[in-house]
Short mmCIF file of C-alpha atoms in Angstrom, two decimals:
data_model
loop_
_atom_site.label_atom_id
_atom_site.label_comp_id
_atom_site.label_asym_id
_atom_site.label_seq_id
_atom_site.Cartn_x
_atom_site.Cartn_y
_atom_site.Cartn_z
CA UNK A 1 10.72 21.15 14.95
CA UNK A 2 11.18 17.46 13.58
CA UNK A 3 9.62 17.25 10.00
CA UNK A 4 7.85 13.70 10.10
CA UNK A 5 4.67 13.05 7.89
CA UNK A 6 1.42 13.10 9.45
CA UNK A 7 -1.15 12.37 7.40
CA UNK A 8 -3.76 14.56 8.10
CA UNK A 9 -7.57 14.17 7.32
CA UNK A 10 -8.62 17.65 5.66
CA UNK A 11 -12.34 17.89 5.02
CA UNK A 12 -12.98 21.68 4.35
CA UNK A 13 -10.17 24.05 3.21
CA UNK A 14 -6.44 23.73 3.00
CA UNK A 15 -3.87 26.53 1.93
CA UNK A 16 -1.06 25.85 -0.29
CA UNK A 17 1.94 27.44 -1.00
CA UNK A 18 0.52 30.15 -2.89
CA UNK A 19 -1.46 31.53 -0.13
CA UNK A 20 -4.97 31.10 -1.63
CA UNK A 21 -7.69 28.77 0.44
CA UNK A 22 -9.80 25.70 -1.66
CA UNK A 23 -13.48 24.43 -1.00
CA UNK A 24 -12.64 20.32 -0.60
CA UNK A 25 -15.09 18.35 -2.24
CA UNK A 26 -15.55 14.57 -1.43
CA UNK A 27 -12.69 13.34 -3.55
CA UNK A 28 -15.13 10.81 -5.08
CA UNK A 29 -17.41 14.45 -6.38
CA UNK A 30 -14.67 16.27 -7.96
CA UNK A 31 -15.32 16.18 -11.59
CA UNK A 32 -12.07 14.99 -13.07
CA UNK A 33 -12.39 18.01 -15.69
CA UNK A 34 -11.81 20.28 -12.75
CA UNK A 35 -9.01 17.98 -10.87
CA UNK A 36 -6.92 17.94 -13.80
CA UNK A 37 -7.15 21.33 -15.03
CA UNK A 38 -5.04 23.67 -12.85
CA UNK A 39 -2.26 23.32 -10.60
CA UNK A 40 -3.74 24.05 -7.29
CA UNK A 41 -6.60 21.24 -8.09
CA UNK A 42 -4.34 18.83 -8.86
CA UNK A 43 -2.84 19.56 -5.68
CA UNK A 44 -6.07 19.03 -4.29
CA UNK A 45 -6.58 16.08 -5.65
CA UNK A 46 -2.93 14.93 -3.52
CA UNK A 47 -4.75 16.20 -0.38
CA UNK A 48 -7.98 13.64 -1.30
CA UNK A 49 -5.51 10.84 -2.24
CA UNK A 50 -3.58 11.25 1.47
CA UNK A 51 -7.49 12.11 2.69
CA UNK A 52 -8.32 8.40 1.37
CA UNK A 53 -5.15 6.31 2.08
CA UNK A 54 -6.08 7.76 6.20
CA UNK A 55 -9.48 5.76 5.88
CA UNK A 56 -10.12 3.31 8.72
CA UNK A 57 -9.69 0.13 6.06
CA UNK A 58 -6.26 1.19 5.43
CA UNK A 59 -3.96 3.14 7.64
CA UNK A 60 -6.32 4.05 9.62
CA UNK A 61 -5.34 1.33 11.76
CA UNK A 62 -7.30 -1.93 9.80
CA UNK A 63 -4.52 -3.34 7.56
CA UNK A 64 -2.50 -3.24 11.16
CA UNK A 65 -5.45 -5.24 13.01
CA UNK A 66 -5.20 -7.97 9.96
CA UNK A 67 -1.52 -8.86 10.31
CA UNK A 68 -1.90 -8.79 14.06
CA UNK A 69 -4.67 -10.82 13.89
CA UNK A 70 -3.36 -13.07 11.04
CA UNK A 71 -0.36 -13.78 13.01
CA UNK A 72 -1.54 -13.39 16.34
CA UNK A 73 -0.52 -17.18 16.93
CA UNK A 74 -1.98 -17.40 20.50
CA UNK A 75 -0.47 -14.09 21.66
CA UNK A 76 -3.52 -12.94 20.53
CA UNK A 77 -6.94 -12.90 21.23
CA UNK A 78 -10.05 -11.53 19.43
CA UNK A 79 -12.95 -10.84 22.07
CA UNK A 80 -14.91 -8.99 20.35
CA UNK A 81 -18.90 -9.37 18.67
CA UNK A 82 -17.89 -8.29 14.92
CA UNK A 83 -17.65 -11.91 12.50
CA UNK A 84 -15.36 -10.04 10.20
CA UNK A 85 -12.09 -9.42 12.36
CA UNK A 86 -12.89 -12.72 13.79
CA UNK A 87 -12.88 -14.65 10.63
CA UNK A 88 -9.72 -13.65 10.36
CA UNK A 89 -8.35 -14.58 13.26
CA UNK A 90 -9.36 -17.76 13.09
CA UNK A 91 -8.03 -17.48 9.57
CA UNK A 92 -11.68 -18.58 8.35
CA UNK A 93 -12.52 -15.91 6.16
CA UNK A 94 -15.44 -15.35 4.00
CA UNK A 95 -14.89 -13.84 0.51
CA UNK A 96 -17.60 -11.47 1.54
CA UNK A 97 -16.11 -10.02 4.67
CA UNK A 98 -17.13 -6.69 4.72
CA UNK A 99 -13.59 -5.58 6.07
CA UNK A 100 -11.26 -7.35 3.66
CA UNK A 101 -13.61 -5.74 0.74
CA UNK A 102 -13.45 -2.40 1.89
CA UNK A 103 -9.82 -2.31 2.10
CA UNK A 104 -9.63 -3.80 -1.44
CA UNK A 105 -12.00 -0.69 -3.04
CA UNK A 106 -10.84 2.14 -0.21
CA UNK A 107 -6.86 1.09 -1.96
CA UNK A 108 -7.70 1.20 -5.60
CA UNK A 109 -9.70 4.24 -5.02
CA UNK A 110 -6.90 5.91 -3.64
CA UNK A 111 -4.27 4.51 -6.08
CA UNK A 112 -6.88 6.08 -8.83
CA UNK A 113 -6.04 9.25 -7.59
CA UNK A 114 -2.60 8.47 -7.59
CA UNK A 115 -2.60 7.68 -11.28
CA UNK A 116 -4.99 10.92 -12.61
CA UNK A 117 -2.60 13.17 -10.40
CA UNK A 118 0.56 11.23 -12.28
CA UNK A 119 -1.26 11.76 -15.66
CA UNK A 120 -1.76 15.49 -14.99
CA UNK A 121 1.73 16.15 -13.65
CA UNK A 122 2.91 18.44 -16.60
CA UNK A 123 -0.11 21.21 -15.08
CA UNK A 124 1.68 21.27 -11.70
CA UNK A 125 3.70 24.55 -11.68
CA UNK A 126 7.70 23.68 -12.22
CA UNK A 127 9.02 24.25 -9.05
CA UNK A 128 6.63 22.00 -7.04
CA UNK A 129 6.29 18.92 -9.82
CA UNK A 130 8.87 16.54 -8.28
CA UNK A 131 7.52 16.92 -5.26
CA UNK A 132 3.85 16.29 -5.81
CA UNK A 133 4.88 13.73 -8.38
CA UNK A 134 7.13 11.96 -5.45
CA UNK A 135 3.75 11.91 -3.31
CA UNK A 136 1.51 10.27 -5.44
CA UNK A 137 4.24 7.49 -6.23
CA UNK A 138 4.95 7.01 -2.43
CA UNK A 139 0.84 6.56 -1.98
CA UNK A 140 0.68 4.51 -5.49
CA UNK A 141 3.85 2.57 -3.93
CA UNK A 142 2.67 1.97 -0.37
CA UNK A 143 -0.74 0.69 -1.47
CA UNK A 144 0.25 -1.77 -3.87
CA UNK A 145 3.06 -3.24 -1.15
CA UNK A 146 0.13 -3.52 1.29
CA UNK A 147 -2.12 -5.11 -1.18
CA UNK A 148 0.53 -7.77 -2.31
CA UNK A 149 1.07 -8.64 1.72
CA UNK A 150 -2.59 -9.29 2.44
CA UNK A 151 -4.19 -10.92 -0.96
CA UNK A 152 -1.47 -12.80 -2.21
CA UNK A 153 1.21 -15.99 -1.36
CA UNK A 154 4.13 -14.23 0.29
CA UNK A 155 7.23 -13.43 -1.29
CA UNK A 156 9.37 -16.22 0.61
CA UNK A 157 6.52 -18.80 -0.71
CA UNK A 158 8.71 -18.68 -3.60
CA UNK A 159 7.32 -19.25 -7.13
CA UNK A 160 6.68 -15.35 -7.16
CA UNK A 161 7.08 -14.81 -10.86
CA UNK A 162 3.62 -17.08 -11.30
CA UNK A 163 2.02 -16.49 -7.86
CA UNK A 164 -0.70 -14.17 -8.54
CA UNK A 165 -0.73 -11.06 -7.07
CA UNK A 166 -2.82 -7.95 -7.73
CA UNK A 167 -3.60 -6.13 -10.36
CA UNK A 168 -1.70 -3.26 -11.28
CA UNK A 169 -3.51 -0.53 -12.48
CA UNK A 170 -1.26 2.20 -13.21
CA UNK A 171 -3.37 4.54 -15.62
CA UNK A 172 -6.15 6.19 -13.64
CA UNK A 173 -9.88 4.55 -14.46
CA UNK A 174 -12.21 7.20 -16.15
CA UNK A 175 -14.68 5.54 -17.19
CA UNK A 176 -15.96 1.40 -16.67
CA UNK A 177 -15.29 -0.78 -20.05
CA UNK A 178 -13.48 -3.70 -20.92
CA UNK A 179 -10.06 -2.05 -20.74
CA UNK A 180 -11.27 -1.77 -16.99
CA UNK A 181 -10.97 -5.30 -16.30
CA UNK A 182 -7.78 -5.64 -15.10
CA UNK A 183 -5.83 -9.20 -14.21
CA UNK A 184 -3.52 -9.66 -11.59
CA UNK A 185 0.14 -9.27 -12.09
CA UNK A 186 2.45 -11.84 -10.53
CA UNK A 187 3.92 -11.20 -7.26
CA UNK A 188 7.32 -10.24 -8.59
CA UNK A 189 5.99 -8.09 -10.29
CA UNK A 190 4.39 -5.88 -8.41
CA UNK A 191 6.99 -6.16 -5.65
CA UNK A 192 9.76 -4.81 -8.93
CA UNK A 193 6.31 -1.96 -9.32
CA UNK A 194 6.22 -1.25 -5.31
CA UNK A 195 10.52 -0.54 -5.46
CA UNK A 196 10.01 1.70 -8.67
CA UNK A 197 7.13 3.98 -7.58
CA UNK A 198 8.90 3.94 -3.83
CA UNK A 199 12.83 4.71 -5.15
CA UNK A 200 11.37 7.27 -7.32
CA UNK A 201 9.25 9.05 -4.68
CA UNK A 202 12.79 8.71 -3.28
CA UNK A 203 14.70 10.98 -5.26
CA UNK A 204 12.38 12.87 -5.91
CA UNK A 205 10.92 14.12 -2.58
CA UNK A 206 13.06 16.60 0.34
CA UNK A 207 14.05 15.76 3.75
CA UNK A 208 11.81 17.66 4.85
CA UNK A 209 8.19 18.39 3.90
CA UNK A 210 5.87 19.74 6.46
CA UNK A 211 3.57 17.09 7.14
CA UNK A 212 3.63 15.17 3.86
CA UNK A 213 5.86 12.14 2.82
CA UNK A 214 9.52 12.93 2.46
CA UNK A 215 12.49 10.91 2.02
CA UNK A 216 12.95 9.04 5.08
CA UNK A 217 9.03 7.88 4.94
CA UNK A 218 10.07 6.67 1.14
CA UNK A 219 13.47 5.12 2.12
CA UNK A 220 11.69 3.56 5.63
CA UNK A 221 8.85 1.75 3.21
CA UNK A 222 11.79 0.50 0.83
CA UNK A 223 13.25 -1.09 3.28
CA UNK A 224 10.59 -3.14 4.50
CA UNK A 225 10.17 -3.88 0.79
CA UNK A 226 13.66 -5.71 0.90
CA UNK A 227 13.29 -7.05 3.51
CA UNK A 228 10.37 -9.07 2.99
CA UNK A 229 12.38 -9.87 0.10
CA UNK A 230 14.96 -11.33 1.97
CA UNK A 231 17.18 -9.17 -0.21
CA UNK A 232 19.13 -7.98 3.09
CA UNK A 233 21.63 -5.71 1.06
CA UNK A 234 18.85 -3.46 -0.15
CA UNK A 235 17.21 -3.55 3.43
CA UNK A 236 20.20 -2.65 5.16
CA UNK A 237 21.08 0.44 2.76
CA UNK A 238 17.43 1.79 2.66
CA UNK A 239 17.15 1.72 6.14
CA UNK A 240 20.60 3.45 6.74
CA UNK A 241 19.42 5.80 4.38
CA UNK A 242 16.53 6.68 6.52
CA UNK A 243 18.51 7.07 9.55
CA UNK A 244 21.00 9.05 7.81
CA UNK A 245 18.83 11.61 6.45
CA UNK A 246 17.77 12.91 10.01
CA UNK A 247 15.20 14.92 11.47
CA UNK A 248 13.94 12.22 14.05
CA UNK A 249 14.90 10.65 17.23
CA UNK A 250 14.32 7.86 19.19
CA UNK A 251 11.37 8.20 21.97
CA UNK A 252 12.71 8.59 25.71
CA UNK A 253 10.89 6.92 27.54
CA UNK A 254 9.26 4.07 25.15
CA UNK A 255 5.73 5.61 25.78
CA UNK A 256 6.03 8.58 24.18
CA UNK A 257 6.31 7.17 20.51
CA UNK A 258 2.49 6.53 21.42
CA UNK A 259 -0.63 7.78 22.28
CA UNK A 260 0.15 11.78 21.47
CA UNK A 261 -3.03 14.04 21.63
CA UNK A 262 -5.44 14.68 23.94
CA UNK A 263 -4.06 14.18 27.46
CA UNK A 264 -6.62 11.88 29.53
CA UNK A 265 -3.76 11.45 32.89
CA UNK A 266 -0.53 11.80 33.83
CA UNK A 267 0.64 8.51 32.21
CA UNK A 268 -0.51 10.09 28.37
CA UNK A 269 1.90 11.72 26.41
CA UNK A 270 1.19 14.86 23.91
CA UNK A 271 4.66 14.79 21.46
CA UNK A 272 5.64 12.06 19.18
CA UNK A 273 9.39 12.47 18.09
CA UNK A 274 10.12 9.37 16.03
CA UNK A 275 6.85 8.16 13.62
CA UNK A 276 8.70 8.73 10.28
CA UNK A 277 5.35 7.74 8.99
CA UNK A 278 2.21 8.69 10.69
CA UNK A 279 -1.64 9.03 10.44
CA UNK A 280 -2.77 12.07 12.73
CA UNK A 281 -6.08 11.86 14.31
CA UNK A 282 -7.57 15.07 16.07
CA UNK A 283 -11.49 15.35 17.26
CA UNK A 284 -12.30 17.19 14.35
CA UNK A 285 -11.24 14.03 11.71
CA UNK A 286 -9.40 10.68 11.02
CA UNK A 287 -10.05 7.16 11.92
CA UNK A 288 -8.10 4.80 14.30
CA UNK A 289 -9.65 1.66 14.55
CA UNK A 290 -6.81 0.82 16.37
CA UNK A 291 -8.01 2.31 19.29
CA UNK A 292 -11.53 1.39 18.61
CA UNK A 293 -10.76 -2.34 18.93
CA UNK A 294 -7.40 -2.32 20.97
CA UNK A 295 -8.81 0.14 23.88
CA UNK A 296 -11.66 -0.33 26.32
CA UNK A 297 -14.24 2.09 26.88
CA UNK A 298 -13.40 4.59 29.50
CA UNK A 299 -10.65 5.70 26.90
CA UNK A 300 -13.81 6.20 24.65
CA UNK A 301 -13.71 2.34 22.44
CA UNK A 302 -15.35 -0.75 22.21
CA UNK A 303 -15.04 -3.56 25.40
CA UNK A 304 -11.53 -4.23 24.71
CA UNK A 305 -11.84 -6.15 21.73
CA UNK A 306 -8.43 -7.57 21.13
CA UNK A 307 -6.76 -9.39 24.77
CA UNK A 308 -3.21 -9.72 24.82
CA UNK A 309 -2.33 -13.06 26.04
CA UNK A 310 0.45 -14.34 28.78
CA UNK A 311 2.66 -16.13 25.96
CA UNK A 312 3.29 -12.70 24.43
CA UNK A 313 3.85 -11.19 28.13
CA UNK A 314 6.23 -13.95 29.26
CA UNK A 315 8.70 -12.65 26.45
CA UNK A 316 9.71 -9.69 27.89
CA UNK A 317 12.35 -9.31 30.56
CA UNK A 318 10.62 -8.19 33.95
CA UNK A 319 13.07 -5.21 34.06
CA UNK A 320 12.03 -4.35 30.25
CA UNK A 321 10.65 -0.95 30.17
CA UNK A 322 8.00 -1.57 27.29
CA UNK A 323 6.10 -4.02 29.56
CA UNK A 324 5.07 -1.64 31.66
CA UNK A 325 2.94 -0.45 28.76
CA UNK A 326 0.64 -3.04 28.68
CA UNK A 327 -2.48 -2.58 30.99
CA UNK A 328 -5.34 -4.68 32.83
CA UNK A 329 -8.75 -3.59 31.86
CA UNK A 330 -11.87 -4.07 31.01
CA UNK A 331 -15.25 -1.51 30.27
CA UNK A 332 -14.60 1.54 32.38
CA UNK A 333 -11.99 0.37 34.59
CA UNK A 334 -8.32 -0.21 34.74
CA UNK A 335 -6.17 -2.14 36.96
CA UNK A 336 -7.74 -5.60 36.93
CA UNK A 337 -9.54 -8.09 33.65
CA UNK A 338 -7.31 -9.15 30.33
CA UNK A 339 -4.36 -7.30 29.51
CA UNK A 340 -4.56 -4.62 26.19
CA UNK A 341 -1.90 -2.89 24.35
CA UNK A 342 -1.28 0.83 25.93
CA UNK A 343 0.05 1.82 22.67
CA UNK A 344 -3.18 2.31 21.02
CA UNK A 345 -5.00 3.31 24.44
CA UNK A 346 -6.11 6.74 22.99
CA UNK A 347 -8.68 7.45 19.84
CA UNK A 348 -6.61 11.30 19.61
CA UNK A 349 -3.69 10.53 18.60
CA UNK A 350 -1.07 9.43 15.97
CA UNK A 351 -1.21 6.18 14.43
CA UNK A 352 2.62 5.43 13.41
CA UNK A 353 2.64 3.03 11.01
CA UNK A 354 6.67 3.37 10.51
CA UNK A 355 9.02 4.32 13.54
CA UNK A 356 12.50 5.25 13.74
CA UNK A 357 13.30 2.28 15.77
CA UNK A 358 12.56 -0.27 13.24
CA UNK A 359 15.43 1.34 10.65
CA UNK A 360 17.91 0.53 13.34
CA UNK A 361 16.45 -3.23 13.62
CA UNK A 362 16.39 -4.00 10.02
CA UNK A 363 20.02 -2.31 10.04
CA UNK A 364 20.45 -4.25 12.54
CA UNK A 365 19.13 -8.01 10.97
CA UNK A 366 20.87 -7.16 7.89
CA UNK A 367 23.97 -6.10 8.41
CA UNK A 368 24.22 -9.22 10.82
CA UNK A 369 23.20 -11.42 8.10
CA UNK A 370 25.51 -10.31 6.05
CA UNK A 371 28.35 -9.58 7.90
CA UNK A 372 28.60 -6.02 7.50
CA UNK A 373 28.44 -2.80 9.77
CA UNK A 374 26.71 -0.37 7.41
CA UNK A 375 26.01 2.36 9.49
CA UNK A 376 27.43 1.04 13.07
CA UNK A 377 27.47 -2.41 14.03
CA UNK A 378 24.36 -4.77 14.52
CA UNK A 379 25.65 -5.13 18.35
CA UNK A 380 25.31 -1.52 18.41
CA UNK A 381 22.06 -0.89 17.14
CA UNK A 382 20.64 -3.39 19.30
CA UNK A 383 21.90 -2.19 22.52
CA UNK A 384 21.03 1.17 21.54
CA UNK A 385 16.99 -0.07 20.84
CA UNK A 386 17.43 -1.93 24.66
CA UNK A 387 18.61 1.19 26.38
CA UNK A 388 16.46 3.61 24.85
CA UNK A 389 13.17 1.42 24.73
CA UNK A 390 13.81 -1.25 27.37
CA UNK A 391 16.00 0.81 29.67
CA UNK A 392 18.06 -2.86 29.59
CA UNK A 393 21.68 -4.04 30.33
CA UNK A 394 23.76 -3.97 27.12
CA UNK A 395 24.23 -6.96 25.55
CA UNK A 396 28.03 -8.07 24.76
CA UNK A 397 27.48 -10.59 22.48
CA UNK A 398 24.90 -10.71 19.44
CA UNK A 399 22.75 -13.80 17.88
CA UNK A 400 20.47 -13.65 15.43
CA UNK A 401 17.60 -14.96 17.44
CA UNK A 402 18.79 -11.77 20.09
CA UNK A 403 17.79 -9.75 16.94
CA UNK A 404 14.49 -11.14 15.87
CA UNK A 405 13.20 -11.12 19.53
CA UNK A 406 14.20 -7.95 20.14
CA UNK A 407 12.24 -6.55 16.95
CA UNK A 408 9.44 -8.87 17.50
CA UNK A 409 8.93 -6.98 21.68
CA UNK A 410 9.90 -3.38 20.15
CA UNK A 411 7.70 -3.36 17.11
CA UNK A 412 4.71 -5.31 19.33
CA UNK A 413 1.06 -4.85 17.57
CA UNK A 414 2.24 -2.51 15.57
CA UNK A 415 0.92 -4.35 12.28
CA UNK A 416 3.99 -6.55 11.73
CA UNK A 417 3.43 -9.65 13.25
CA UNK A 418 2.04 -11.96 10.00
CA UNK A 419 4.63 -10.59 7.76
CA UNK A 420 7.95 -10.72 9.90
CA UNK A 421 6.33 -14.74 10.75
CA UNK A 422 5.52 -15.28 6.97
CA UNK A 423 9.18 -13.88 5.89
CA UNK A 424 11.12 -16.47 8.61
CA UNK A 425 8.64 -18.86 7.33
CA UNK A 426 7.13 -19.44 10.90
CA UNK A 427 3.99 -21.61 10.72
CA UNK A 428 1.44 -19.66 12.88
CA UNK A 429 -1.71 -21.09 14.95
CA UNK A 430 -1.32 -24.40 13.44
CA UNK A 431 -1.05 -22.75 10.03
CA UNK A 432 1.99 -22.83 7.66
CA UNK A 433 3.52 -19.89 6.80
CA UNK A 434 2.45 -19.97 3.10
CA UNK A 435 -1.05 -21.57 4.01
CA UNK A 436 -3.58 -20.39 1.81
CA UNK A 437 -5.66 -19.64 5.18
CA UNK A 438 -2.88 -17.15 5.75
CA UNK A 439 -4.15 -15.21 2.66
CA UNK A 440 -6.83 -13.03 2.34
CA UNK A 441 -9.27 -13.56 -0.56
CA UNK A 442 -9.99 -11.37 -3.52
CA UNK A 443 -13.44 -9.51 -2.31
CA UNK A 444 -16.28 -11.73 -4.15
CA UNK A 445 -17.65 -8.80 -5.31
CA UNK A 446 -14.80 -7.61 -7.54
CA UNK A 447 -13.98 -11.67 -8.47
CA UNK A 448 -18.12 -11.41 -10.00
CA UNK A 449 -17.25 -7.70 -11.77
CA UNK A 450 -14.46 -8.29 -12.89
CA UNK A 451 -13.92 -11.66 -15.42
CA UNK A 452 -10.03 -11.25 -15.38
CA UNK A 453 -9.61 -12.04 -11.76
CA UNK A 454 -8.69 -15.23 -10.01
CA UNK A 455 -9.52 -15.85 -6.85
CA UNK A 456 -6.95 -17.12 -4.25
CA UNK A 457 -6.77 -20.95 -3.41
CA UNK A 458 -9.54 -22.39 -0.70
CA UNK A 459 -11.71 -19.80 -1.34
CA UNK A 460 -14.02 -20.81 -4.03
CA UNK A 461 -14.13 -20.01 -7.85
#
């Protein structure tokens, strides 16, 4: 059985390793006196943080619609009635969009958890501690890596030692005072934060652990890390790291890294064999908003929200296997109206916000760029992506520009787009790549609470 983290949404009891059962109380209910005061609520506590970090703001599928959106750069179209995903696709935001807010407070909610379940590691019994204490940092990590992508200058803006970025807040918040009010750090700083918490988690965590992070979903996130970085070294390592440590394989064909769960026709798939990092939705629990916006409604969403336009289509070789995912549809029927995304054509199903593949594209990029052949050669981790994916020729020869289009059709809508176009320093819909429309803006809500904050540039005080 391959051990990949699901992230699943757990509202009544779970068991734990000691074979007793828990009452789950809204996370936001449970009296910190009674969190931090044995080891099974502390582990309880884990289950609320991995509970919260599921939510539909985060990866529950809406920090994916944002960079999609963001750097949709007319391969992209929002259709849909709701101002708030439309502001920012037309990178006109509001500081009071409702979305960008609620991503803000669902993250530093969850990384609160993080930090009282850090504070109260010395309660978890012995032979569990580096393991919990590896989850919370790979949550803490995660979040504040997100956070720093959406609300601040990217790293390749430069400047990152001054650039704000967000705060860090790595005690946990018991109480509102002064000592609350928290500025935000620089960018490089919390990037350094994001590779500490995310190296440590690391080391710390197995290969394998049931349905909770492990070491591949730590080393998978590190390597993104570097990469936006353009530290290619550190990208190329992490990511060879992941591969290395096993216990996933590519998807044969392309369509079964998606839509896993409930089986609507013969086209749907029900296993999902390479998500090193997933959220699991079932019909009891979970959000993906993915599906919500992406799909149409006879798979149970909205009208088809987002349309995928011909300059994205025209990319693709017609022989490449992963076009044939895209559809034509539109209400309840398929087959004719604006093309959608097939990977998010199900609400039942696993979000995966890391795959397998990408490891062996970032290999890829990075040992190119550098000249090396950590791992096999960039030629040979391309190919490999073509024939598994695209069911394509081999290529014999290898450019960089081979590279970046082949991770730009393979990792399609999966929540990449703005910050693979922000690191290359692409300008997008008319927009430079380090335009402050490009950047969300602190919520105005927290920029009012909290005097330390500074909002971001073109959007107000």
């Amino acid at each position: 059985m391959k051990s990949y983290i699901k992230v699943w949404i757990l509202i009544s009891i779970i068991g734990f390793s000691c074979g007793k059962q828990l009452d789950l109380l809204p996370q936001e209910d449970v009296d910190e006196s009674v969190v931090l005061t044995s080891d099974a609520n502390v582990k309880r506590a884990l289950n609320g943080a991995y509970d919260g970090m599921s939510s539909e703001y985060l990866y529950g599928g809406n920090i994916l619609l944002y960079a999609e959106l963001l750097g949709s750069d007319e391969e992209l179209r929002w259709a849909g009635t709701y101002n708030q995903p439309d502001e920012i696709w037309l990178k006109d935001i509001l500081p009071t969009n409702s979305f960008i807010t609620n991503t803000w407070l669902d993250a530093y909610e969850v990384i609160n958890i993080a930090n009282n379940i850090l504070s109260a590691i010395d309660i978890v019994n012995e032979a569990d501690r580096d393991r919990i204490k590896g989850e919370a940092l790979f949550i803490r990590g995660s979040l504040f890596f997100e956070l720093v992508k959406l609300y601040a200058k990217p790293y390749s803006a430069g400047n990152t030692a001054v650039n704000p970025g967000i705060p860090l807040v790595l005690l946990p918040t018991r109480g509102i005072d002064e000592s609350s009010f928290v500025a935000r750090s620089s960018v490089e700083d919390v990037y350094t934060q994001a590779i500490n918490d995310l190296s440590e988690a690391e080391n710390l965590l197995p290969v394998s652990n049931g349905i909770y992070a492990n070491k591949v979903a730590a080393a998978a996130q590190l390597s993104r890390i570097f990469l936006q970085k353009s530290d290619y070294v550190a990208a190329r390592d992490a990511a060879d790291r992941g591969i290395g440590y096993g216990g996933f394989e590519l998807a044969s064909p392309y369509a079964k890294a998606f839509n896993s769960g409930r089986v609507l026709d013969a086209d749907a798939v029900s296993t999902l064999s390479e998500g090193v990092f997933q959220i699991a939705v079932s019909a009891q629990d979970g959000s993906n908003s993915m599906h919500l916006y992406w799909s149409i409604t006879m798979y149970g969403a909205r009208a088809g929200d987002v349309v995928v336009q011909n300059k994205h289509l025209d990319l693709y070789d017609p022989a490449d296997e992963r076009l044939s995912l895209f559809y034509q549809g539109g209400g309840n029927a398929v087959g004719s109206g604006p093309f959608r995304s097939g990977k998010w054509r199900l609400q039942y199903s696993n979000l995966s916000i890391i795959r397998l593949s990408e490891l062996f594209l970032t290999r890829a990029e990075a040992n190119f760029r550098e000249g090396t052949s950590v791992g096999a050669t960039p030629l040979a981790d391309i190919n490999l992506i073509r024939a598994e994916h695209g069911g394509l020729p081999e290529l014999s020869t290898l450019t960089l520009d081979d590279i970046l289009l082949e991770r730009k059709l393979e990792l399609a809508h999966e929540g990449q787009a703005v910050h693979d176009r922000k690191r290359l320093k692409l300008n997008t819909d008319n927009f430079a790549f380090d335009a402050d429309e490009m950047v969300l803006p602190v919520p105005l809500r927290e920029v009012i609470a909290n005097p330390m904050l500074v909002q971001n540039p073109g959007y107000g005080g």
